[in-house]
Amino acid sequence: MGGPYVSIDLAKIEQNARAIVELCAQQGISVAGVTKATCGSPEVARAMLRGGCSSIGDSRLKNVRRLRAGGIETSYMLLRIPPLSRVEEVVASVDVSLNSELSVLSALSEAALRAGEVHDVIVMVDLGDLREGVWPEDVVPFVRRVLSLRGVRIIGLGANLTCYGGVIPTGRNMGRLARLVDEVEQTFGLRLECVSGGNSSTLPMIAAGEMPARINQIRVGEAILLGRETIRREPWPGTSQDAFLLHAEVIERKQKPSAPIGERAEDAFGGRPVFDERGDVVRALVNVGREDADVSGLVPLDDRLEVMGASSDYLIVDVTRAEEGARVGDQLVFSMNYAALLAAMDSEYVEKRYQGAAC
Ligand SMILES: *Cc1c(COP(=O)(O)O)cnc(C)c1O
């Protein structure tokens, strides 16, 4: 207690999910809620499912285990390509995994057969973002090989953009995915039930009615958690941006110069920060630091406050304009970007306080 905490408003998460699910439903698209930025929080997953998400996706098996242990009964999708060394666990833990390597699919197939199961897979196609996926020209021969594996069943194709390469989903690249689906279905005489088009960055295209009809699923984390699409990071209509807030306490408040005094070397992290010379400022030291959050992603809700910098244990905030506010013992509240959320949820030093709905 007394340390920084993240407040998590489950009613807002549920409402954010509902706004996105309803939009997508109009176009026959289902939404897998993505919990990875919350380290697989069962409370958050439950709010997403209440809001209408049809399944839960996470990148880590450990998070999936946490969700299952928390009593979340749903279909689970593993978002990160499975490692060859963990195929048994993948088959045992999730209902469907995203895949791009034949050797892994072959091992998944064997593991599933040993367990007396068939494991569902989505083959990922790289549409240019250069993260995971089979190159489009290679999809048909790749699928042919996968179809010969008895322990896995291809339920669809998928793609992921705007992650590594920052490539935007467009009619062109999504159309390519839709055409590949048709080609696979015609070549092999099968029906692909799930075409998983992308993540939060697909929302503007869906809202504009431009998503090809064959795409019938998206996997959404950030837009539900933080209420923003991820192309321009604009607030998404019908969602709240403050379902997660970081709260931390002022532990020192003093008037000091804006720039350090004395001969200077590197800071504690090997950087050489630059300081403005703007005379004395009132500075608050706050009990949250780089060990707790990605401080560059913290924005004070009170716009009179300005983050000046941080060390492992302290955030330094210019509170000059807050006049009598931000006194020792006061809580300052910050919104978080995705990186700050991920780090704060992952930090054992940051308490998580759920509110907003019984769970
Ligand atoms: C993280 C992830 C998502 C969710 O991305 P958001 O931008 O948070 O919506 C979807 N798909 C995959 C494969 C991911 O790794």
mmCIF file of C-alpha atoms and ligand atoms in Angstrom:
data_model
loop_
_atom_site.group_PDB
_atom_site.id
_atom_site.type_symbol
_atom_site.label_atom_id
_atom_site.label_comp_id
_atom_site.label_asym_id
_atom_site.label_seq_id
_atom_site.Cartn_x
_atom_site.Cartn_y
_atom_site.Cartn_z
ATOM 1 C CA MET A 1 0.000 0.000 0.000
ATOM 2 C CA GLY A 2 1.049 3.579 -0.502
ATOM 3 C CA GLY A 3 2.832 2.643 -3.715
ATOM 4 C CA PRO A 4 1.625 3.491 -7.190
ATOM 5 C CA TYR A 5 -1.469 1.718 -8.455
ATOM 6 C CA VAL A 6 -3.395 1.252 -11.659
ATOM 7 C CA SER A 7 -7.135 1.777 -11.414
ATOM 8 C CA ILE A 8 -9.013 -0.492 -13.805
ATOM 9 C CA ASP A 9 -12.598 0.433 -14.590
ATOM 10 C CA LEU A 10 -14.238 -2.788 -15.727
ATOM 11 C CA ALA A 11 -17.521 -1.120 -16.718
ATOM 12 C CA LYS A 12 -15.579 1.116 -19.134
ATOM 13 C CA ILE A 13 -13.711 -1.843 -20.592
ATOM 14 C CA GLU A 14 -17.011 -3.663 -21.089
ATOM 15 C CA GLN A 15 -18.523 -0.607 -22.774
ATOM 16 C CA ASN A 16 -15.444 -0.121 -24.983
ATOM 17 C CA ALA A 17 -15.682 -3.751 -26.056
ATOM 18 C CA ARG A 18 -19.398 -3.378 -26.752
ATOM 19 C CA ALA A 19 -18.914 -0.296 -28.952
ATOM 20 C CA ILE A 20 -16.365 -2.157 -31.087
ATOM 21 C CA VAL A 21 -18.238 -5.473 -31.144
ATOM 22 C CA GLU A 22 -21.441 -3.728 -32.307
ATOM 23 C CA LEU A 23 -19.664 -1.866 -35.082
ATOM 24 C CA CYS A 24 -17.970 -5.051 -36.297
ATOM 25 C CA ALA A 25 -21.148 -7.129 -35.999
ATOM 26 C CA GLN A 26 -22.823 -4.887 -38.583
ATOM 27 C CA GLN A 27 -20.264 -6.197 -41.056
ATOM 28 C CA GLY A 28 -20.269 -9.818 -39.965
ATOM 29 C CA ILE A 29 -16.973 -9.486 -38.104
ATOM 30 C CA SER A 30 -16.443 -11.075 -34.693
ATOM 31 C CA VAL A 31 -13.995 -9.665 -32.164
ATOM 32 C CA ALA A 32 -11.393 -11.631 -30.220
ATOM 33 C CA GLY A 33 -10.522 -9.573 -27.134
ATOM 34 C CA VAL A 34 -6.762 -9.354 -26.606
ATOM 35 C CA THR A 35 -5.613 -9.380 -22.972
ATOM 36 C CA LYS A 36 -1.838 -9.455 -23.387
ATOM 37 C CA ALA A 37 -1.262 -5.854 -22.259
ATOM 38 C CA THR A 38 -2.941 -6.746 -18.969
ATOM 39 C CA CYS A 39 -0.815 -9.885 -18.504
ATOM 40 C CA GLY A 40 -3.911 -12.029 -18.923
ATOM 41 C CA SER A 41 -6.140 -10.387 -16.315
ATOM 42 C CA PRO A 42 -9.237 -12.574 -15.751
ATOM 43 C CA GLU A 43 -11.267 -9.521 -14.651
ATOM 44 C CA VAL A 44 -10.434 -7.708 -17.900
ATOM 45 C CA ALA A 45 -11.188 -10.820 -19.982
ATOM 46 C CA ARG A 46 -14.547 -11.182 -18.263
ATOM 47 C CA ALA A 47 -15.389 -7.540 -19.023
ATOM 48 C CA MET A 48 -14.413 -8.071 -22.685
ATOM 49 C CA LEU A 49 -16.627 -11.149 -22.912
ATOM 50 C CA ARG A 50 -19.518 -9.307 -21.244
ATOM 51 C CA GLY A 51 -19.063 -6.624 -23.894
ATOM 52 C CA GLY A 52 -19.593 -9.233 -26.591
ATOM 53 C CA CYS A 53 -16.111 -10.457 -27.567
ATOM 54 C CA SER A 54 -16.463 -13.974 -28.885
ATOM 55 C CA SER A 55 -13.082 -15.285 -27.752
ATOM 56 C CA ILE A 56 -9.898 -14.219 -25.972
ATOM 57 C CA GLY A 57 -6.468 -13.930 -27.548
ATOM 58 C CA ASP A 58 -3.193 -13.628 -25.696
ATOM 59 C CA SER A 59 0.432 -13.912 -26.745
ATOM 60 C CA ARG A 60 1.656 -15.885 -23.720
ATOM 61 C CA LEU A 61 0.763 -19.351 -22.470
ATOM 62 C CA LYS A 62 1.356 -18.179 -18.924
ATOM 63 C CA ASN A 63 -1.359 -15.557 -19.360
ATOM 64 C CA VAL A 64 -3.735 -18.147 -20.801
ATOM 65 C CA ARG A 65 -3.114 -20.331 -17.742
ATOM 66 C CA ARG A 66 -3.869 -17.349 -15.486
ATOM 67 C CA LEU A 67 -7.113 -16.709 -17.359
ATOM 68 C CA ARG A 68 -8.200 -20.332 -17.156
ATOM 69 C CA ALA A 69 -7.309 -20.484 -13.466
ATOM 70 C CA GLY A 70 -9.417 -17.342 -13.023
ATOM 71 C CA GLY A 71 -12.421 -19.252 -14.316
ATOM 72 C CA ILE A 72 -12.696 -17.688 -17.782
ATOM 73 C CA GLU A 73 -14.368 -20.256 -19.998
ATOM 74 C CA THR A 74 -14.101 -19.247 -23.628
ATOM 75 C CA SER A 75 -12.241 -20.128 -26.770
ATOM 76 C CA TYR A 76 -8.562 -19.156 -26.471
ATOM 77 C CA MET A 77 -6.330 -18.065 -29.317
ATOM 78 C CA LEU A 78 -2.533 -17.987 -28.986
ATOM 79 C CA LEU A 79 -1.362 -14.876 -30.822
ATOM 80 C CA ARG A 80 2.391 -15.356 -30.785
ATOM 81 C CA ILE A 81 3.705 -18.022 -33.160
ATOM 82 C CA PRO A 82 4.323 -21.102 -30.950
ATOM 83 C CA PRO A 83 7.898 -22.150 -30.210
ATOM 84 C CA LEU A 84 8.864 -25.603 -31.456
ATOM 85 C CA SER A 85 9.918 -26.536 -27.930
ATOM 86 C CA ARG A 86 6.471 -25.927 -26.394
ATOM 87 C CA VAL A 87 4.045 -27.627 -28.774
ATOM 88 C CA GLU A 88 2.564 -29.993 -26.139
ATOM 89 C CA GLU A 89 1.705 -27.042 -23.943
ATOM 90 C CA VAL A 90 0.174 -25.147 -26.852
ATOM 91 C CA VAL A 91 -2.100 -28.045 -27.753
ATOM 92 C CA ALA A 92 -3.103 -28.466 -24.113
ATOM 93 C CA SER A 93 -3.628 -24.759 -23.400
ATOM 94 C CA VAL A 94 -5.337 -23.099 -26.357
ATOM 95 C CA ASP A 95 -8.083 -23.874 -28.851
ATOM 96 C CA VAL A 96 -6.396 -22.237 -31.809
ATOM 97 C CA SER A 97 -2.912 -20.922 -32.559
ATOM 98 C CA LEU A 98 -1.558 -18.588 -35.241
ATOM 99 C CA ASN A 99 1.209 -20.237 -37.254
ATOM 100 C CA SER A 100 3.744 -19.650 -39.996
ATOM 101 C CA GLU A 101 6.332 -22.471 -39.789
ATOM 102 C CA LEU A 102 5.850 -25.942 -41.220
ATOM 103 C CA SER A 103 8.178 -27.599 -38.711
ATOM 104 C CA VAL A 104 6.140 -26.147 -35.843
ATOM 105 C CA LEU A 105 2.854 -27.186 -37.460
ATOM 106 C CA SER A 106 4.216 -30.672 -37.943
ATOM 107 C CA ALA A 107 5.234 -30.860 -34.270
ATOM 108 C CA LEU A 108 1.863 -29.428 -33.195
ATOM 109 C CA SER A 109 0.184 -32.120 -35.283
ATOM 110 C CA GLU A 110 2.174 -34.885 -33.610
ATOM 111 C CA ALA A 111 1.534 -33.454 -30.155
ATOM 112 C CA ALA A 112 -2.192 -33.227 -30.874
ATOM 113 C CA LEU A 113 -2.323 -36.801 -32.153
ATOM 114 C CA ARG A 114 -0.492 -38.011 -29.039
ATOM 115 C CA ALA A 115 -3.115 -36.191 -26.948
ATOM 116 C CA GLY A 116 -5.907 -37.730 -29.045
ATOM 117 C CA GLU A 117 -6.941 -34.318 -30.406
ATOM 118 C CA VAL A 118 -6.926 -32.202 -33.510
ATOM 119 C CA HIS A 119 -5.475 -28.706 -32.968
ATOM 120 C CA ASP A 120 -7.020 -25.784 -34.878
ATOM 121 C CA VAL A 121 -4.644 -23.389 -36.594
ATOM 122 C CA ILE A 122 -4.752 -20.153 -38.530
ATOM 123 C CA VAL A 123 -2.018 -19.693 -41.117
ATOM 124 C CA MET A 124 -0.609 -16.181 -40.945
ATOM 125 C CA VAL A 125 0.126 -14.337 -44.176
ATOM 126 C CA ASP A 126 2.675 -11.504 -44.276
ATOM 127 C CA LEU A 127 1.034 -8.673 -46.182
ATOM 128 C CA GLY A 128 4.065 -6.415 -45.920
ATOM 129 C CA ASP A 129 4.461 -5.513 -42.247
ATOM 130 C CA LEU A 130 7.402 -7.963 -42.073
ATOM 131 C CA ARG A 131 6.599 -9.508 -38.756
ATOM 132 C CA GLU A 132 5.093 -13.015 -38.739
ATOM 133 C CA GLY A 133 3.620 -14.810 -41.702
ATOM 134 C CA VAL A 134 4.032 -16.811 -44.885
ATOM 135 C CA TRP A 135 4.759 -14.746 -47.996
ATOM 136 C CA PRO A 136 1.570 -14.487 -50.134
ATOM 137 C CA GLU A 137 3.054 -16.396 -53.117
ATOM 138 C CA ASP A 138 3.896 -19.294 -50.799
ATOM 139 C CA VAL A 139 0.480 -19.633 -49.163
ATOM 140 C CA VAL A 140 -1.048 -22.247 -51.482
ATOM 141 C CA PRO A 141 1.917 -24.672 -51.396
ATOM 142 C CA PHE A 142 2.220 -24.067 -47.647
ATOM 143 C CA VAL A 143 -1.429 -24.933 -47.072
ATOM 144 C CA ARG A 144 -1.000 -28.061 -49.218
ATOM 145 C CA ARG A 145 1.701 -29.286 -46.833
ATOM 146 C CA VAL A 146 -0.344 -28.411 -43.743
ATOM 147 C CA LEU A 147 -3.338 -30.299 -45.090
ATOM 148 C CA SER A 148 -1.259 -33.466 -45.038
ATOM 149 C CA LEU A 149 -0.803 -33.174 -41.253
ATOM 150 C CA ARG A 150 -3.541 -35.163 -39.537
ATOM 151 C CA GLY A 151 -3.297 -33.564 -36.099
ATOM 152 C CA VAL A 152 -3.949 -29.977 -37.186
ATOM 153 C CA ARG A 153 -6.916 -28.442 -38.928
ATOM 154 C CA ILE A 154 -6.619 -25.163 -40.850
ATOM 155 C CA ILE A 155 -9.612 -23.088 -39.830
ATOM 156 C CA GLY A 156 -8.478 -19.971 -41.636
ATOM 157 C CA LEU A 157 -5.918 -17.447 -42.761
ATOM 158 C CA GLY A 158 -4.871 -14.389 -40.802
ATOM 159 C CA ALA A 159 -2.768 -11.278 -41.062
ATOM 160 C CA ASN A 160 -1.297 -8.710 -38.732
ATOM 161 C CA LEU A 161 -0.343 -5.201 -39.789
ATOM 162 C CA THR A 162 0.772 -1.968 -38.111
ATOM 163 C CA CYS A 163 2.967 -3.757 -35.581
ATOM 164 C CA TYR A 164 6.574 -4.037 -36.710
ATOM 165 C CA GLY A 165 6.518 -2.207 -40.024
ATOM 166 C CA GLY A 166 3.669 0.196 -39.261
ATOM 167 C CA VAL A 167 1.911 -0.794 -42.509
ATOM 168 C CA ILE A 168 -1.711 0.435 -42.659
ATOM 169 C CA PRO A 169 -4.539 -1.946 -43.623
ATOM 170 C CA THR A 170 -6.003 -0.923 -46.983
ATOM 171 C CA GLY A 171 -8.348 -2.285 -49.603
ATOM 172 C CA ARG A 172 -5.245 -3.445 -51.402
ATOM 173 C CA ASN A 173 -3.590 -5.585 -48.719
ATOM 174 C CA MET A 174 -6.862 -6.800 -47.129
ATOM 175 C CA GLY A 175 -8.148 -7.567 -50.637
ATOM 176 C CA ARG A 176 -5.043 -9.663 -51.153
ATOM 177 C CA LEU A 177 -5.881 -11.660 -48.033
ATOM 178 C CA ALA A 178 -9.476 -12.158 -49.195
ATOM 179 C CA ARG A 179 -8.291 -13.357 -52.621
ATOM 180 C CA LEU A 180 -5.869 -15.794 -51.024
ATOM 181 C CA VAL A 181 -8.743 -17.210 -48.992
ATOM 182 C CA ASP A 182 -10.726 -17.766 -52.199
ATOM 183 C CA GLU A 183 -7.724 -19.319 -53.892
ATOM 184 C CA VAL A 184 -7.089 -21.741 -51.023
ATOM 185 C CA GLU A 185 -10.757 -22.701 -50.855
ATOM 186 C CA GLN A 186 -10.964 -23.318 -54.603
ATOM 187 C CA THR A 187 -7.644 -25.149 -54.873
ATOM 188 C CA PHE A 188 -8.363 -27.537 -52.029
ATOM 189 C CA GLY A 189 -12.165 -27.644 -52.076
ATOM 190 C CA LEU A 190 -12.498 -26.557 -48.462
ATOM 191 C CA ARG A 191 -14.173 -23.785 -46.505
ATOM 192 C CA LEU A 192 -12.093 -21.501 -44.268
ATOM 193 C CA GLU A 193 -14.355 -20.493 -41.410
ATOM 194 C CA CYS A 194 -12.127 -17.830 -39.878
ATOM 195 C CA VAL A 195 -10.403 -15.013 -41.735
ATOM 196 C CA SER A 196 -8.654 -13.022 -39.047
ATOM 197 C CA GLY A 197 -7.905 -9.681 -40.659
ATOM 198 C CA GLY A 198 -5.896 -7.813 -38.055
ATOM 199 C CA ASN A 199 -5.859 -5.771 -34.869
ATOM 200 C CA SER A 200 -7.084 -2.365 -33.617
ATOM 201 C CA SER A 201 -5.621 -0.703 -36.702
ATOM 202 C CA THR A 202 -8.372 -2.232 -38.858
ATOM 203 C CA LEU A 203 -11.141 -0.252 -37.130
ATOM 204 C CA PRO A 204 -11.053 2.881 -39.325
ATOM 205 C CA MET A 205 -11.325 0.683 -42.402
ATOM 206 C CA ILE A 206 -14.212 -1.297 -40.906
ATOM 207 C CA ALA A 207 -16.018 1.894 -39.851
ATOM 208 C CA ALA A 208 -15.641 3.201 -43.411
ATOM 209 C CA GLY A 209 -17.271 0.009 -44.706
ATOM 210 C CA GLU A 210 -14.155 -0.835 -46.697
ATOM 211 C CA MET A 211 -13.230 -4.204 -45.213
ATOM 212 C CA PRO A 212 -13.637 -7.017 -47.770
ATOM 213 C CA ALA A 213 -16.588 -9.230 -46.862
ATOM 214 C CA ARG A 214 -14.419 -12.344 -46.485
ATOM 215 C CA ILE A 215 -12.704 -10.930 -43.389
ATOM 216 C CA ASN A 216 -14.849 -12.124 -40.484
ATOM 217 C CA GLN A 217 -12.680 -11.701 -37.391
ATOM 218 C CA ILE A 218 -10.360 -9.124 -35.858
ATOM 219 C CA ARG A 219 -8.233 -9.370 -32.719
ATOM 220 C CA VAL A 220 -8.505 -6.231 -30.612
ATOM 221 C CA GLY A 221 -6.467 -5.146 -27.603
ATOM 222 C CA GLU A 222 -5.599 -1.455 -27.515
ATOM 223 C CA ALA A 223 -8.904 -0.106 -28.858
ATOM 224 C CA ILE A 224 -10.808 -1.909 -26.095
ATOM 225 C CA LEU A 225 -8.334 -1.189 -23.307
ATOM 226 C CA LEU A 226 -7.382 2.398 -24.142
ATOM 227 C CA GLY A 227 -10.246 3.423 -26.444
ATOM 228 C CA ARG A 228 -8.070 4.362 -29.422
ATOM 229 C CA GLU A 229 -7.554 3.065 -32.930
ATOM 230 C CA THR A 230 -3.891 2.584 -33.653
ATOM 231 C CA ILE A 231 -3.271 4.366 -36.945
ATOM 232 C CA ARG A 232 -3.597 7.914 -35.647
ATOM 233 C CA ARG A 233 -4.317 6.960 -32.020
ATOM 234 C CA GLU A 234 -7.481 9.002 -32.129
ATOM 235 C CA PRO A 235 -10.115 8.275 -29.461
ATOM 236 C CA TRP A 236 -12.543 5.729 -30.898
ATOM 237 C CA PRO A 237 -16.251 6.763 -31.004
ATOM 238 C CA GLY A 238 -18.268 5.354 -28.110
ATOM 239 C CA THR A 239 -15.232 4.372 -26.028
ATOM 240 C CA SER A 240 -13.517 5.813 -22.939
ATOM 241 C CA GLN A 241 -9.807 6.504 -22.899
ATOM 242 C CA ASP A 242 -9.486 6.313 -19.116
ATOM 243 C CA ALA A 243 -10.391 2.730 -18.233
ATOM 244 C CA PHE A 244 -6.795 2.410 -16.975
ATOM 245 C CA LEU A 245 -5.167 5.206 -14.989
ATOM 246 C CA LEU A 246 -1.923 5.264 -13.044
ATOM 247 C CA HIS A 247 -2.015 6.871 -9.608
ATOM 248 C CA ALA A 248 1.130 7.837 -7.696
ATOM 249 C CA GLU A 249 1.883 9.937 -4.650
ATOM 250 C CA VAL A 250 3.869 13.146 -4.300
ATOM 251 C CA ILE A 251 6.686 12.456 -1.852
ATOM 252 C CA GLU A 252 8.691 15.678 -2.166
ATOM 253 C CA ARG A 253 7.651 19.136 -3.400
ATOM 254 C CA LYS A 254 10.264 21.882 -3.623
ATOM 255 C CA GLN A 255 11.213 24.884 -5.641
ATOM 256 C CA LYS A 256 14.503 24.204 -7.451
ATOM 257 C CA PRO A 257 16.270 25.366 -10.637
ATOM 258 C CA SER A 258 15.132 23.782 -13.895
ATOM 259 C CA ALA A 259 18.658 22.684 -14.810
ATOM 260 C CA PRO A 260 21.164 20.731 -12.645
ATOM 261 C CA ILE A 261 24.060 22.531 -10.943
ATOM 262 C CA GLY A 262 27.644 21.321 -11.295
ATOM 263 C CA GLU A 263 29.782 19.446 -13.767
ATOM 264 C CA ARG A 264 27.723 16.768 -15.516
ATOM 265 C CA ALA A 265 28.277 13.179 -16.587
ATOM 266 C CA GLU A 266 25.749 10.612 -17.793
ATOM 267 C CA ASP A 267 22.522 10.002 -15.893
ATOM 268 C CA ALA A 268 21.804 6.656 -14.184
ATOM 269 C CA PHE A 269 20.672 5.105 -17.490
ATOM 270 C CA GLY A 270 23.660 6.183 -19.578
ATOM 271 C CA GLY A 271 21.821 9.046 -21.217
ATOM 272 C CA ARG A 272 22.758 12.728 -21.357
ATOM 273 C CA PRO A 273 19.528 14.562 -20.776
ATOM 274 C CA VAL A 274 19.098 18.114 -21.980
ATOM 275 C CA PHE A 275 17.603 20.678 -19.616
ATOM 276 C CA ASP A 276 15.857 23.965 -20.353
ATOM 277 C CA GLU A 277 17.118 26.992 -18.503
ATOM 278 C CA ARG A 278 13.900 28.517 -17.288
ATOM 279 C CA GLY A 279 14.719 29.604 -13.768
ATOM 280 C CA ASP A 280 13.186 28.065 -10.689
ATOM 281 C CA VAL A 281 10.344 25.600 -10.987
ATOM 282 C CA VAL A 282 8.274 23.846 -8.348
ATOM 283 C CA ARG A 283 9.135 20.192 -8.689
ATOM 284 C CA ALA A 284 7.286 17.237 -7.281
ATOM 285 C CA LEU A 285 8.964 13.876 -6.824
ATOM 286 C CA VAL A 286 6.385 11.153 -7.337
ATOM 287 C CA ASN A 287 6.765 7.547 -6.206
ATOM 288 C CA VAL A 288 6.689 5.898 -9.584
ATOM 289 C CA GLY A 289 9.762 5.341 -11.736
ATOM 290 C CA ARG A 290 11.236 3.441 -14.586
ATOM 291 C CA GLU A 291 11.038 0.221 -12.614
ATOM 292 C CA ASP A 292 7.256 0.570 -12.519
ATOM 293 C CA ALA A 293 6.224 1.983 -15.868
ATOM 294 C CA ASP A 294 7.396 3.260 -19.227
ATOM 295 C CA VAL A 295 7.471 6.847 -18.030
ATOM 296 C CA SER A 296 7.615 8.353 -21.510
ATOM 297 C CA GLY A 297 4.067 7.046 -21.971
ATOM 298 C CA LEU A 298 2.623 8.780 -18.897
ATOM 299 C CA VAL A 299 0.551 11.937 -19.347
ATOM 300 C CA PRO A 300 -0.784 13.789 -16.277
ATOM 301 C CA LEU A 301 -4.567 14.216 -16.384
ATOM 302 C CA ASP A 302 -4.118 17.701 -14.922
ATOM 303 C CA ASP A 303 -2.731 19.597 -17.897
ATOM 304 C CA ARG A 304 -1.010 22.117 -15.650
ATOM 305 C CA LEU A 305 1.474 19.377 -14.732
ATOM 306 C CA GLU A 306 4.424 18.435 -16.902
ATOM 307 C CA VAL A 307 6.634 15.356 -16.624
ATOM 308 C CA MET A 308 10.294 16.478 -16.556
ATOM 309 C CA GLY A 309 12.005 13.120 -16.292
ATOM 310 C CA ALA A 310 12.418 9.973 -14.263
ATOM 311 C CA SER A 311 14.879 7.652 -12.592
ATOM 312 C CA SER A 312 14.279 4.058 -11.468
ATOM 313 C CA ASP A 313 12.216 5.114 -8.486
ATOM 314 C CA TYR A 314 11.085 8.692 -9.043
ATOM 315 C CA LEU A 315 9.082 10.610 -11.575
ATOM 316 C CA ILE A 316 9.924 14.323 -11.560
ATOM 317 C CA VAL A 317 6.998 16.571 -12.394
ATOM 318 C CA ASP A 318 6.940 20.336 -12.917
ATOM 319 C CA VAL A 319 3.976 21.426 -10.799
ATOM 320 C CA THR A 320 4.680 25.177 -10.923
ATOM 321 C CA ARG A 321 1.403 25.908 -12.701
ATOM 322 C CA ALA A 322 -0.615 23.752 -10.293
ATOM 323 C CA GLU A 323 -0.123 26.450 -7.610
ATOM 324 C CA GLU A 324 -1.408 24.958 -4.355
ATOM 325 C CA GLY A 325 -2.105 21.539 -5.933
ATOM 326 C CA ALA A 326 0.261 18.572 -6.015
ATOM 327 C CA ARG A 327 1.272 18.784 -2.361
ATOM 328 C CA VAL A 328 3.151 16.086 -0.474
ATOM 329 C CA GLY A 329 0.718 13.228 0.073
ATOM 330 C CA ASP A 330 -1.472 14.089 -2.935
ATOM 331 C CA GLN A 331 -2.111 11.480 -5.602
ATOM 332 C CA LEU A 332 -1.279 12.487 -9.172
ATOM 333 C CA VAL A 333 -3.162 10.682 -11.918
ATOM 334 C CA PHE A 334 -1.729 9.775 -15.317
ATOM 335 C CA SER A 335 -3.145 8.305 -18.479
ATOM 336 C CA MET A 336 -0.974 5.670 -20.107
ATOM 337 C CA ASN A 337 -0.073 4.721 -23.643
ATOM 338 C CA TYR A 338 0.121 1.041 -24.602
ATOM 339 C CA ALA A 339 3.788 0.670 -23.574
ATOM 340 C CA ALA A 340 3.191 2.287 -20.185
ATOM 341 C CA LEU A 341 0.110 0.139 -19.604
ATOM 342 C CA LEU A 342 2.006 -3.033 -20.461
ATOM 343 C CA ALA A 343 4.875 -2.157 -18.107
ATOM 344 C CA ALA A 344 2.618 -1.045 -15.251
ATOM 345 C CA MET A 345 0.437 -4.154 -15.493
ATOM 346 C CA ASP A 346 3.576 -6.280 -15.559
ATOM 347 C CA SER A 347 5.223 -4.597 -12.575
ATOM 348 C CA GLU A 348 4.828 -6.291 -9.228
ATOM 349 C CA TYR A 349 5.455 -2.900 -7.610
ATOM 350 C CA VAL A 350 2.278 -1.437 -9.076
ATOM 351 C CA GLU A 351 -0.912 -2.495 -7.342
ATOM 352 C CA LYS A 352 -3.983 -3.188 -9.504
ATOM 353 C CA ARG A 353 -7.295 -1.851 -8.201
ATOM 354 C CA TYR A 354 -10.361 -3.084 -10.024
ATOM 355 C CA GLN A 355 -13.540 -1.066 -9.950
ATOM 356 C CA GLY A 356 -16.719 -0.513 -11.928
ATOM 357 C CA ALA A 357 -18.359 -3.928 -12.040
ATOM 358 C CA ALA A 358 -18.657 -6.954 -9.804
ATOM 359 C CA CYS A 359 -16.530 -9.866 -10.956
HETATM 360 C C1 LIG B 1 -1.134 -7.901 -29.878
HETATM 361 C C2 LIG B 1 -1.776 -8.528 -31.035
HETATM 362 C C3 LIG B 1 -3.059 -8.112 -31.419
HETATM 363 C C4 LIG B 1 -3.803 -6.964 -30.741
HETATM 364 O O1 LIG B 1 -3.257 -5.745 -31.165
HETATM 365 P P1 LIG B 1 -3.909 -4.336 -30.728
HETATM 366 O O2 LIG B 1 -3.165 -3.340 -31.523
HETATM 367 O O3 LIG B 1 -3.685 -4.217 -29.260
HETATM 368 O O4 LIG B 1 -5.349 -4.409 -31.076
HETATM 369 C C5 LIG B 1 -3.649 -8.771 -32.485
HETATM 370 N N1 LIG B 1 -2.995 -9.760 -33.147
HETATM 371 C C6 LIG B 1 -1.770 -10.176 -32.803
HETATM 372 C C7 LIG B 1 -1.123 -11.270 -33.584
HETATM 373 C C8 LIG B 1 -1.108 -9.566 -31.750
HETATM 374 O O5 LIG B 1 0.123 -9.968 -31.421
#
